[in-house]
mmCIF file of C-alpha atoms in Angstrom:
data_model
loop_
_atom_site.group_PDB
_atom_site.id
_atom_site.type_symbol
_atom_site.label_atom_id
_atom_site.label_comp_id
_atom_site.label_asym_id
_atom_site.label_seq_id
_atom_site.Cartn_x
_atom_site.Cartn_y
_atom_site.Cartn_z
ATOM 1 C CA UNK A 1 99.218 90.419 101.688
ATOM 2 C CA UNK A 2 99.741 93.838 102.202
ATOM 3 C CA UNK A 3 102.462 96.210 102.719
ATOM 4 C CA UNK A 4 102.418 99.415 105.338
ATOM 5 C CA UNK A 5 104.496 102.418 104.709
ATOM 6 C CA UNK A 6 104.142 105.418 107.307
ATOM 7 C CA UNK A 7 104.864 109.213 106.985
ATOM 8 C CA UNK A 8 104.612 112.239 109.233
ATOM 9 C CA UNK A 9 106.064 112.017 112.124
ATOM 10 C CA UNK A 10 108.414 114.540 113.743
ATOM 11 C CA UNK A 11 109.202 116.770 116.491
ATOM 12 C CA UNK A 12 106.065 119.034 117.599
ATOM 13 C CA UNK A 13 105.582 121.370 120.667
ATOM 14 C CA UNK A 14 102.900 120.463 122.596
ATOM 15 C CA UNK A 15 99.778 122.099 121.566
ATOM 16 C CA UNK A 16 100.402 121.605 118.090
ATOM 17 C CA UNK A 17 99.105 119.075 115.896
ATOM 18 C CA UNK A 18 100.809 116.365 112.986
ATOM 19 C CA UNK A 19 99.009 114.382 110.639
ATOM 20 C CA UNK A 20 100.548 110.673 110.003
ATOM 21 C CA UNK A 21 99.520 108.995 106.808
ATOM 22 C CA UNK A 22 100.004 105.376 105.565
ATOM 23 C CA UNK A 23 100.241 103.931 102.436
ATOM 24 C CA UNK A 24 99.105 100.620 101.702
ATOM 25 C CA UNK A 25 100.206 98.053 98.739
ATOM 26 C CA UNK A 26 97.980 95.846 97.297
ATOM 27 C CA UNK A 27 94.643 96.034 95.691
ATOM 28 C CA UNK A 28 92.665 94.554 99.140
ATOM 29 C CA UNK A 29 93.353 97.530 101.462
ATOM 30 C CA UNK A 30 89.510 98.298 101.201
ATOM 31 C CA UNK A 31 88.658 94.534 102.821
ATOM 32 C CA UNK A 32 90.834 95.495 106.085
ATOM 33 C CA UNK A 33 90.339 96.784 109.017
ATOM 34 C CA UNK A 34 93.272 99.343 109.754
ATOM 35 C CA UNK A 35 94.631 100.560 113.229
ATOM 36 C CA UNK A 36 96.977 102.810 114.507
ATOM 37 C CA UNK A 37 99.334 101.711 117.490
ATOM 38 C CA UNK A 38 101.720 103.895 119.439
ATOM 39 C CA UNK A 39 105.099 102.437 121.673
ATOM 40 C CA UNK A 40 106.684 104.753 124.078
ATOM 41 C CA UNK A 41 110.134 103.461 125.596
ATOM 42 C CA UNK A 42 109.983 100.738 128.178
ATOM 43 C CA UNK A 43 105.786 100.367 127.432
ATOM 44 C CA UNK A 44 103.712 97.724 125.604
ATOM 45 C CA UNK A 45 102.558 98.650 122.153
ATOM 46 C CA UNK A 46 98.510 100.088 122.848
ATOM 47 C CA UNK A 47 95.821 100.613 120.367
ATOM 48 C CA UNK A 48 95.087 104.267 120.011
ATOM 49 C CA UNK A 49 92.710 104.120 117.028
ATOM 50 C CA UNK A 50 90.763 101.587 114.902
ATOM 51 C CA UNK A 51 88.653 101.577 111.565
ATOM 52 C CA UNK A 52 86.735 98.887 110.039
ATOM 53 C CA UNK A 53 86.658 98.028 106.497
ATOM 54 C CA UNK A 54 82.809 98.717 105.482
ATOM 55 C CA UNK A 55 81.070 100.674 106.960
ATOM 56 C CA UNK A 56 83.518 102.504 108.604
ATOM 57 C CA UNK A 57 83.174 102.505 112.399
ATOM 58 C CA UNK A 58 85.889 103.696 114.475
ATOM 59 C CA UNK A 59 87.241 103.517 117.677
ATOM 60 C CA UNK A 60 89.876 105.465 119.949
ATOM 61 C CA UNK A 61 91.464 104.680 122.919
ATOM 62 C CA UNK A 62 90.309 107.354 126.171
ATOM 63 C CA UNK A 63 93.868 108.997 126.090
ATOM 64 C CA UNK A 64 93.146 110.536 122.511
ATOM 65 C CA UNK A 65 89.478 110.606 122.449
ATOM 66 C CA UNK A 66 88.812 113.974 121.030
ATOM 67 C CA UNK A 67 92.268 114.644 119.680
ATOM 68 C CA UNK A 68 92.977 112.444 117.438
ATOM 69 C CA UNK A 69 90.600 111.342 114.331
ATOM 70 C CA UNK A 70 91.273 108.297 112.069
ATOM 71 C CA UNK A 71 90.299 107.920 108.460
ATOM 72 C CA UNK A 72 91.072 105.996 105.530
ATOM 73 C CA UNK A 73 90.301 106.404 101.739
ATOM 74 C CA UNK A 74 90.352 103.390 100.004
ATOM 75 C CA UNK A 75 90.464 104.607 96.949
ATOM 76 C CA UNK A 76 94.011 106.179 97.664
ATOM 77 C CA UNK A 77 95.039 103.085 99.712
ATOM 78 C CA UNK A 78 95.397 105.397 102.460
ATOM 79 C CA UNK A 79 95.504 105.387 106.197
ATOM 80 C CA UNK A 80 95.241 108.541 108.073
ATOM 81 C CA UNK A 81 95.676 109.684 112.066
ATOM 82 C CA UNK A 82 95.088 113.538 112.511
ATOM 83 C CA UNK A 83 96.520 113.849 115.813
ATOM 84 C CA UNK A 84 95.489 117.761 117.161
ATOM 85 C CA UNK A 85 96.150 119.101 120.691
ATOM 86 C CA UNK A 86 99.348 116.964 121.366
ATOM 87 C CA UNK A 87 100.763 115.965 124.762
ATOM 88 C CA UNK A 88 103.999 115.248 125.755
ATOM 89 C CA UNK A 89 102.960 111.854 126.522
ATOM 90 C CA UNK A 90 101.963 111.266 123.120
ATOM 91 C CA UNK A 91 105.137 110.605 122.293
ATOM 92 C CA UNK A 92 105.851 107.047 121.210
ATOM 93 C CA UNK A 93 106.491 105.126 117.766
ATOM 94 C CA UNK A 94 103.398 105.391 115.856
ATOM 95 C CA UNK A 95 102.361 101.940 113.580
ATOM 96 C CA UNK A 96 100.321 101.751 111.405
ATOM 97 C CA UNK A 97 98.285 97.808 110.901
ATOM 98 C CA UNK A 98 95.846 95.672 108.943
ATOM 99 C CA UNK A 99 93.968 93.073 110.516
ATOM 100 C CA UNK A 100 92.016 90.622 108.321
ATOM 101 C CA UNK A 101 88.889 90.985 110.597
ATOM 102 C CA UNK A 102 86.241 92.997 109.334
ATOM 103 C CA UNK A 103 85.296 94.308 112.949
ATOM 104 C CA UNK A 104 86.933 97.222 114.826
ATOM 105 C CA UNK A 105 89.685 94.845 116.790
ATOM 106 C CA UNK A 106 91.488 96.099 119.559
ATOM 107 C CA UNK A 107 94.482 93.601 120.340
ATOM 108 C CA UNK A 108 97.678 93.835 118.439
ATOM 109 C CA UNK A 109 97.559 90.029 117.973
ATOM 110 C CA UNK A 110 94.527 90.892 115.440
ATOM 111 C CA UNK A 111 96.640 92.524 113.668
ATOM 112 C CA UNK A 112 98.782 90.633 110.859
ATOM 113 C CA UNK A 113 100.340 93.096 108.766
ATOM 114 C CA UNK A 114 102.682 96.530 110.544
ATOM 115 C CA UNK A 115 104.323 99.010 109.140
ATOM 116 C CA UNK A 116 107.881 100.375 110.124
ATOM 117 C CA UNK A 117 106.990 102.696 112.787
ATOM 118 C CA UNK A 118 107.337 106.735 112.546
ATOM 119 C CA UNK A 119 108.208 108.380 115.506
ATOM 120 C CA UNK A 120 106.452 111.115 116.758
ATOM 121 C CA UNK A 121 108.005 113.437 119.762
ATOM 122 C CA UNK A 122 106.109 116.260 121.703
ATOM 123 C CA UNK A 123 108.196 118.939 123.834
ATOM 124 C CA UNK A 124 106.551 120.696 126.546
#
């Protein structure tokens, strides 16, 4: 098992740029495959960026292609989302997840272990 802890979020013009971070427990978070999901009020949760356990391939969703950049360092246990350029619809709860695959997975049902959620709001 592991356990997801995220930091970061806040309140941010738009324009600017935040950098969320997770922390993972556990001495496995090297074997997962980590993703960051976003939820914004009355909308599913949506992938916005996956990365695979070994070697690290990534993937983003179109809506932050080019914005945002995902990384991990698994020495640290750590999940990162470097989120640049923001949007007022970026706004949304921000998760953080491990999926036992060892592909780049896409579906949140992949996904068996979430973190709390940090919230992340951009003014225009």
């Amino acid at each position: 098992q592991v356990q997801l802890v995220e930091s970061g979020g806040g309140l941010v013009q738009a324009g600017g740029s935040l950098r969320l971070s997770c922390v993972a427990s556990g001495r496995t978070f090297s074997t997962y495959t980590m993703g960051w999901f976003r939820q914004a009020p009355g909308k599913e949760r949506e992938i916005i960026a996956s990365i695979s356990w070994f070697p690290s391939s990534t993937h983003y969703a179109e809506s932050v292609k080019g914005r945002f950049t995902i990384s991990r360092d698994n020495a640290k246990n750590t999940l990162a989302l470097q989120m640049n350029s923001l949007k007022p619809e970026d706004t949304a709860v921000y998760y953080c997840a491990a999926s036992n695959s060892h592909n780049v997975v896409f579906a949140p049902d992949e996904y068996a272990y979430w973190g709390q959620g940090t919230q992340v709001t951009v003014s225009s």
